[in-house]
mmCIF file of C-alpha atoms in Angstrom:
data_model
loop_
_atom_site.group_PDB
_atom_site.id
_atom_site.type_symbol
_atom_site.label_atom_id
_atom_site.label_comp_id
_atom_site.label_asym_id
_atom_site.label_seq_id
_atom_site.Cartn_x
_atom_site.Cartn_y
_atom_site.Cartn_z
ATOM 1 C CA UNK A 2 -99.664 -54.446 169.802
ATOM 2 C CA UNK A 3 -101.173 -52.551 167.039
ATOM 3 C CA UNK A 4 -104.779 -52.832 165.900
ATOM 4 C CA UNK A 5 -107.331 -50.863 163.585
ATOM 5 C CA UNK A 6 -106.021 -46.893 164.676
ATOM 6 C CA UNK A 7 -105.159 -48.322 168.379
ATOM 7 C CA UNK A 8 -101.357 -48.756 169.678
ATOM 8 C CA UNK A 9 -101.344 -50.931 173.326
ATOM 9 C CA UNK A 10 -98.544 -51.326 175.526
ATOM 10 C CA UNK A 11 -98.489 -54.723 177.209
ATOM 11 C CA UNK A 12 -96.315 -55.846 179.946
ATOM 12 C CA UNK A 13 -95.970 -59.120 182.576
ATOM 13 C CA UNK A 14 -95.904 -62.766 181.532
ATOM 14 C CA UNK A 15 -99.596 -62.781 181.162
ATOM 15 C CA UNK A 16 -99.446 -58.939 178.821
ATOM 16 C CA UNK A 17 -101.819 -57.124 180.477
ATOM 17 C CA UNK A 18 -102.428 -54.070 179.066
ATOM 18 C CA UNK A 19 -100.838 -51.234 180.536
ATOM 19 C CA UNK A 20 -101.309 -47.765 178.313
ATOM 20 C CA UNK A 21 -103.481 -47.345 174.931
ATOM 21 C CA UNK A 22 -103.054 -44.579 172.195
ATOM 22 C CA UNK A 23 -104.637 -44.211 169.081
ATOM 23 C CA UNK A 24 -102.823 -42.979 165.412
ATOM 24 C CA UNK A 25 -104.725 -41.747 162.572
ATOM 25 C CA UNK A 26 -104.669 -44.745 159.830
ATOM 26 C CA UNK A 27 -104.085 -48.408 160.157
ATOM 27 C CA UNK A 28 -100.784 -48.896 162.124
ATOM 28 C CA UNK A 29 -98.961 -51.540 159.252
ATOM 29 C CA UNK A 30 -95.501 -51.504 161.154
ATOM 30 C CA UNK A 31 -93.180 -50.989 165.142
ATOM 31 C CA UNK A 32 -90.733 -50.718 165.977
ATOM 32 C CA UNK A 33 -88.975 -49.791 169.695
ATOM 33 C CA UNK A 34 -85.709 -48.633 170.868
ATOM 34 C CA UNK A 35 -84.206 -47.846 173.953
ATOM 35 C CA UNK A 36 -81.257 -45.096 172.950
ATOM 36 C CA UNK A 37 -80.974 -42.108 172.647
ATOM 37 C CA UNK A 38 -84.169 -42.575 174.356
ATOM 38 C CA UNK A 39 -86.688 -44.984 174.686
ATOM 39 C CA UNK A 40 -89.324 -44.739 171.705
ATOM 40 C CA UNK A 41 -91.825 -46.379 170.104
ATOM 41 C CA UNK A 42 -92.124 -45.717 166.465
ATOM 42 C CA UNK A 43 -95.471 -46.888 164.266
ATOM 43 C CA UNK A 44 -95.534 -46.859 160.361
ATOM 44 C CA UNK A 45 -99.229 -46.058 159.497
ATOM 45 C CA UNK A 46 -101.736 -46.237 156.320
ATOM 46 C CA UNK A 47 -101.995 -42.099 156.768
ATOM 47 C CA UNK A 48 -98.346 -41.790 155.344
ATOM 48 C CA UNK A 49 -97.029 -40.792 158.536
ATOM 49 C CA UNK A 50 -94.659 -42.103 161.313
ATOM 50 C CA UNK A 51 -95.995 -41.456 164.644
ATOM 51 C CA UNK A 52 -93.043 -41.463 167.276
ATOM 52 C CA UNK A 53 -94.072 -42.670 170.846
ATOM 53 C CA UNK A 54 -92.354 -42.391 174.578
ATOM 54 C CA UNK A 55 -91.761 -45.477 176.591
ATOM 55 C CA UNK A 56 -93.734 -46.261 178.516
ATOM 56 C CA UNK A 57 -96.695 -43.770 178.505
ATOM 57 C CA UNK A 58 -97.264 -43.896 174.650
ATOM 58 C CA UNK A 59 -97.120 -40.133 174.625
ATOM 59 C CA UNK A 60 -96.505 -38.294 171.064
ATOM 60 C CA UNK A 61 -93.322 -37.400 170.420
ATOM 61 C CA UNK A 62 -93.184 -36.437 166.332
ATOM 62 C CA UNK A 63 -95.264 -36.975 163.528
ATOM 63 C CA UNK A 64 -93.192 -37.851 160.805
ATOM 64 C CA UNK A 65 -94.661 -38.068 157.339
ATOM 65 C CA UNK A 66 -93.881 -40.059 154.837
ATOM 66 C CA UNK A 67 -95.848 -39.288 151.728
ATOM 67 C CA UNK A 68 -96.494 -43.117 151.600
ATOM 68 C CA UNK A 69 -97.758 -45.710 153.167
ATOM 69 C CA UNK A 70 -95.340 -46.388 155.574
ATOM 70 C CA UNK A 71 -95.105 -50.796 155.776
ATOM 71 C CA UNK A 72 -91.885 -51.030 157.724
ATOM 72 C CA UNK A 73 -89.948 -49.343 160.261
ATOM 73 C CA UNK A 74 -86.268 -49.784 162.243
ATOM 74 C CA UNK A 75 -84.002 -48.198 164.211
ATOM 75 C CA UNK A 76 -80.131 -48.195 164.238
ATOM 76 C CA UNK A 77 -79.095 -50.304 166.586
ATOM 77 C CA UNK A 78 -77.259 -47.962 168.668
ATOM 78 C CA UNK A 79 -79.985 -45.020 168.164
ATOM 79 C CA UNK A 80 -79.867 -42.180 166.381
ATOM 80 C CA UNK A 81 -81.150 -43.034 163.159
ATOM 81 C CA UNK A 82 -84.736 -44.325 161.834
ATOM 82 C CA UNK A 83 -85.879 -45.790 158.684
ATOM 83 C CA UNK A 84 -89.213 -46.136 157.279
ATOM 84 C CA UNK A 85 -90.043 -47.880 154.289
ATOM 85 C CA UNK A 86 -93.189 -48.006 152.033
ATOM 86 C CA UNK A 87 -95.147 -46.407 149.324
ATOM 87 C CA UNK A 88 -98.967 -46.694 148.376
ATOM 88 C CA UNK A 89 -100.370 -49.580 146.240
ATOM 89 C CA UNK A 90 -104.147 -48.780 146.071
ATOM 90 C CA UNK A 91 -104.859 -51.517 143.951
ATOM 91 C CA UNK A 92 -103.315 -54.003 146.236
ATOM 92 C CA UNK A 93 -100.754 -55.976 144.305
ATOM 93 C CA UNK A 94 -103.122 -56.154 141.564
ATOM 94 C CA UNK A 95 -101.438 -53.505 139.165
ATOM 95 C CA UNK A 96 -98.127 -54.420 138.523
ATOM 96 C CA UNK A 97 -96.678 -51.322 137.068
ATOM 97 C CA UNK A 98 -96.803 -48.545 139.768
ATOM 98 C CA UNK A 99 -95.949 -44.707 139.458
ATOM 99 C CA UNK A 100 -93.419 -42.108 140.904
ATOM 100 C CA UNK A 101 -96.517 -41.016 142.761
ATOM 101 C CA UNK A 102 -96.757 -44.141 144.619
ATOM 102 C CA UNK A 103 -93.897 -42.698 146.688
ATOM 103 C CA UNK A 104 -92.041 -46.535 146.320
ATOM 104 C CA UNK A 105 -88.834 -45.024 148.656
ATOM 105 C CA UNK A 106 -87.133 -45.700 152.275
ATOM 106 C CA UNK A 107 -86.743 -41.910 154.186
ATOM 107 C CA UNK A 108 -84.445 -41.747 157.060
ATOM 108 C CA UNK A 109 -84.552 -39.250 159.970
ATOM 109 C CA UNK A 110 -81.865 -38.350 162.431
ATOM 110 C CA UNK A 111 -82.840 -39.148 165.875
ATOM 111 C CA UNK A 112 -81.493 -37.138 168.933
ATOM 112 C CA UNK A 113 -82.703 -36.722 172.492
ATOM 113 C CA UNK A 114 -84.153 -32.976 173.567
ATOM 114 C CA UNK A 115 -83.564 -31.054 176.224
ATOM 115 C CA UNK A 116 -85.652 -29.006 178.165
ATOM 116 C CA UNK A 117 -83.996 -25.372 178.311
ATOM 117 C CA UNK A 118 -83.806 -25.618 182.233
ATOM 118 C CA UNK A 119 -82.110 -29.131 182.194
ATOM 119 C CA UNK A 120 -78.673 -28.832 183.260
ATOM 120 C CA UNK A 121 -78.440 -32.292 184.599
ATOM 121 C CA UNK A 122 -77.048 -33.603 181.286
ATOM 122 C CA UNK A 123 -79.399 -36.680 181.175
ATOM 123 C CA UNK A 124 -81.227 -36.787 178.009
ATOM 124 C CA UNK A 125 -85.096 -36.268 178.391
ATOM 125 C CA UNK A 126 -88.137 -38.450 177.233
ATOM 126 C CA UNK A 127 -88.364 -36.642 174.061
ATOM 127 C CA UNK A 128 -86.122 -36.451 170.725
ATOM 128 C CA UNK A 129 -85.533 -33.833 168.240
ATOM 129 C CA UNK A 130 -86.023 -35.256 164.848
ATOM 130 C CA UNK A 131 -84.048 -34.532 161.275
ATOM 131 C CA UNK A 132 -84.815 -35.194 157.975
ATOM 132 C CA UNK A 133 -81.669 -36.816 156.243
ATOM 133 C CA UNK A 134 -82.545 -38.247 152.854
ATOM 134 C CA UNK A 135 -84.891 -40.619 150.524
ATOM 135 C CA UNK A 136 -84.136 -43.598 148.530
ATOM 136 C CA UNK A 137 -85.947 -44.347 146.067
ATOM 137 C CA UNK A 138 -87.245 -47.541 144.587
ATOM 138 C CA UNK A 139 -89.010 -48.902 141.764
ATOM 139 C CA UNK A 140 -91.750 -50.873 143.624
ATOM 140 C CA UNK A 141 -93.073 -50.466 147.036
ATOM 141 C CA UNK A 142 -90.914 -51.157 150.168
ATOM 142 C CA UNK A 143 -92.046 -53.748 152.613
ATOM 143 C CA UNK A 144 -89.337 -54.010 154.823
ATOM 144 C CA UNK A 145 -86.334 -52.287 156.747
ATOM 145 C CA UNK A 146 -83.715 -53.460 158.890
ATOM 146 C CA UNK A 147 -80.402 -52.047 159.909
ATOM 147 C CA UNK A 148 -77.813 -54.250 160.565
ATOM 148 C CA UNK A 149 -76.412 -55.155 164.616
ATOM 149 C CA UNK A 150 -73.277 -53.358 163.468
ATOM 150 C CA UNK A 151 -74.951 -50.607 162.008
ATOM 151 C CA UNK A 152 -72.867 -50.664 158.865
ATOM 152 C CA UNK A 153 -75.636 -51.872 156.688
ATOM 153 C CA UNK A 154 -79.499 -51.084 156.212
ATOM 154 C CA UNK A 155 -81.102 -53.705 153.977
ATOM 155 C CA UNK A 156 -84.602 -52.753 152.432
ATOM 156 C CA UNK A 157 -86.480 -55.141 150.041
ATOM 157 C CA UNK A 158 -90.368 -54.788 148.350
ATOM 158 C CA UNK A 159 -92.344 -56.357 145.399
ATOM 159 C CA UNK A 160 -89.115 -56.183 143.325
ATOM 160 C CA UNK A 161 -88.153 -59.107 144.730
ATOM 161 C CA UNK A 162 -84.275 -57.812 145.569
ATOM 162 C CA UNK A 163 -83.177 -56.855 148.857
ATOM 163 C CA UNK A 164 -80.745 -53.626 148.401
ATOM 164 C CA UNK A 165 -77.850 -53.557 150.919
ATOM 165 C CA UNK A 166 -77.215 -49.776 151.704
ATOM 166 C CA UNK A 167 -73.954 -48.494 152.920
ATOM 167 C CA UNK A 168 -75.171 -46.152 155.739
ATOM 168 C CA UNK A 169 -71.389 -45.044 156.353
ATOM 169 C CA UNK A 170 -71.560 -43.811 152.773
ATOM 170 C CA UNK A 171 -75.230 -41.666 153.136
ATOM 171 C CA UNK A 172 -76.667 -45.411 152.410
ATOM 172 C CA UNK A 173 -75.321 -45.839 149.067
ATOM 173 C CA UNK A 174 -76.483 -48.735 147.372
ATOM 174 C CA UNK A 175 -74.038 -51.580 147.861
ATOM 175 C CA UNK A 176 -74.916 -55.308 147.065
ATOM 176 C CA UNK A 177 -78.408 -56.351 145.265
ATOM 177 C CA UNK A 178 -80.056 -59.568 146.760
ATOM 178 C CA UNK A 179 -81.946 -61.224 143.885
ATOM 179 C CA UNK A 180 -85.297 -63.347 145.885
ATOM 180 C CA UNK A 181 -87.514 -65.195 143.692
ATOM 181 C CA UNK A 182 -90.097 -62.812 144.970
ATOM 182 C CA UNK A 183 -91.638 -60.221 146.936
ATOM 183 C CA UNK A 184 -89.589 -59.943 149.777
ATOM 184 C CA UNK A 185 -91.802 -59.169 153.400
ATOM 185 C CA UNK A 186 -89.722 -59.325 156.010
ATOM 186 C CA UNK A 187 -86.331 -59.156 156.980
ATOM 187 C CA UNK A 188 -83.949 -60.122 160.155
ATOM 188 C CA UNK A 189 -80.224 -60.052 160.503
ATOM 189 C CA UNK A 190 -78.252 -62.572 162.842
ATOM 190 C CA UNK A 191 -76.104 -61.183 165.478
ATOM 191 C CA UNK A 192 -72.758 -60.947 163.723
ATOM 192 C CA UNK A 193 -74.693 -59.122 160.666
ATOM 193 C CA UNK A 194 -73.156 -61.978 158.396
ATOM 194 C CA UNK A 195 -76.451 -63.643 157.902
ATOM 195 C CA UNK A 196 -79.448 -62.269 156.787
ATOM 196 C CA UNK A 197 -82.951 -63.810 156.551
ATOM 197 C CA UNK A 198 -85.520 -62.953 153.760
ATOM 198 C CA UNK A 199 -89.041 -63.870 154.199
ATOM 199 C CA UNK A 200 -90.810 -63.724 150.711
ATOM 200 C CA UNK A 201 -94.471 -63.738 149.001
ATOM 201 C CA UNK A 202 -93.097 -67.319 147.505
ATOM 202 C CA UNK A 203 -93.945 -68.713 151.328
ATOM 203 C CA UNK A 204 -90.200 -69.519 151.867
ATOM 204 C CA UNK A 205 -87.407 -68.202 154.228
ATOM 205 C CA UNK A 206 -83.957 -67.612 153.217
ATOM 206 C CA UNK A 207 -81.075 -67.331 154.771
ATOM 207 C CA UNK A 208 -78.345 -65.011 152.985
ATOM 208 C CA UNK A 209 -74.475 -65.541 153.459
ATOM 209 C CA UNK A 210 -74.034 -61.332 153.218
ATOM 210 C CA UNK A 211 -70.094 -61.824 152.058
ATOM 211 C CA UNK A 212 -71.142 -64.724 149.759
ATOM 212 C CA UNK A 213 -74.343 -63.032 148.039
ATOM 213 C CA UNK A 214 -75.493 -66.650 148.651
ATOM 214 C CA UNK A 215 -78.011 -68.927 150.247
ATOM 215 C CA UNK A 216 -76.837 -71.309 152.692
ATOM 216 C CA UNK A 217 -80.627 -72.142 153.923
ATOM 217 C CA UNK A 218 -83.990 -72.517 152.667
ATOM 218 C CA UNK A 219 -87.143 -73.573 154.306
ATOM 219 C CA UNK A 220 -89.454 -75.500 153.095
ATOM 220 C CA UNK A 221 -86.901 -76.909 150.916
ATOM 221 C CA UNK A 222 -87.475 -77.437 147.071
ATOM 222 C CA UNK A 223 -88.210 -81.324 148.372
ATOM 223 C CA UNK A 224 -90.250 -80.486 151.177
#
C-alpha cells in the first residue's frame, strides 16, 4: 500500500503489515515484479521512480523522471520498466499544457547485478538499471501497461487516446485508441487481444486490439 511519503508491505489473509519505507513525494503509482528479480517499483509526485527489493523494501535505484510520475509497469517477463506521467500544477484546470510539463512515458532496461564475488550464477536482490528512451506526448500520461505477450505497451492520458507502442520496434507508435475521454487506467486480458480503458467519462471499455473496436461498455449508454 502506498500512503502520504509511506510504502507498506502487507502479507497473510488478514494483511498485516510486514516492512514500511518511506519515498520523498506522494507515491501516485506500483507496481511489482518477480523477474529478473523481485522489485517493487513506486511512481512518485518528486519526479522520480524509486525501485524497491522484495520483501525488505530496501532501495534499489532512484530513477527520475523529470515528471510526475502517475503510472508504472513492468514487462511481463522482466527486463523492462515504464513510467508514465508529466506535471499538471493546475490540476486539470488548464487545458493547454507545455513541453515543460514533461507529458512523456521513459523506459529503463532492467537487469539483475551481481556482486563481484558471486560466482554462483544466481542473480542477486539488486538490478542494474538503463536508460533506453522517452516518448513523448501532448498531454500528461496517466497510465502504462505492457501487454502479457510483451509485444505491445499501451499508454493513454488527458488526450483521451490510448497509443499502442510496438516495443519490438523501440516502441514505435502503432495503433491510436480514440476514448471519449481522459483515459486513467488500463488492463490487458490474458491473450493481449482485449484491452480495457477506464476513463474520466466514469465508463469502462473494453477494446477488440485487432478490431480497433469496442465490444463492451459499462454502464451502458441505457444504463
Amino acid at each position: 500500500t502506498c500512503t502520504d511519503s509511506a510504502v507498506t508491505l502487507l502479507t497473510g489473509a488478514a494483511l498485516e503489515a510486514l516492512k514500511h519505507n518511506f519515498v520523498e513525494g506522494q507515491p501516485m503509482a506500483a507496481a511489482i515484479t518477480s523477474a529478473p528479480c523481485e522489485l517493487l517499483a513506486v511512481g512518485t509526485s518528486a519526479k522520480n521512480v524509486m525501485l524497491l527489493s522484495l520483501p525488505d523494501l530496501e532501495e534499489v535505484a532512484d530513477l527520475k523522471h523529470t515528471g510526475q510520475v502517475r503510472s508504472v509497469s513492468f514487462a511481463p517477463t522482466g527486463g523492462m520498466l515504464a513510467a508514465g506521467g508529466g506535471t499538471d500544477d493546475m490540476h486539470g484546470l488548464m487545458t493547454r499544457k507545455l513541453s515543460t510539463d514533461e507529458m512523456k512515458t521513459i523506459i529503463w532496461g532492467v537487469t539483475p547485478a551481481k556482486s563481484s564475488g558471486d560466482t554462483s550464477g544466481e542473480p542477486s536482490s539488486c538490478c542494474n538499471c538503463k536508460y533506453l528512451g522517452s516518448i513523448l506526448f501532448d498531454d500528461v500520461v496517466h497510465a502504462t501497461a505492457f501487454s502479457p505477450n510483451g509485444r505491445l505497451l499501451a499508454a493513454g492520458g488527458e488526450d483521451s487516446t490510448v497509443a499502442l507502442l510496438l516495443v519490438d520496434r523501440g516502441f514505435e507508435r502503432g495503433s491510436a485508441l480514440r476514448c471519449a475521454a481522459g483515459v486513467r487506467c488500463l488492463a490487458w486480458s490474458s491473450d493481449s487481444r482485449f484491452l480495457a480503458t477506464g476513463g474520466e467519462d466514469m465508463r469502462l471499455s473494453v477494446w477488440d486490439i485487432v478490431t480497433e473496436t469496442i465490444v463492451l461498455q459499462l454502464p451502458k449508454a441505457d444504463d
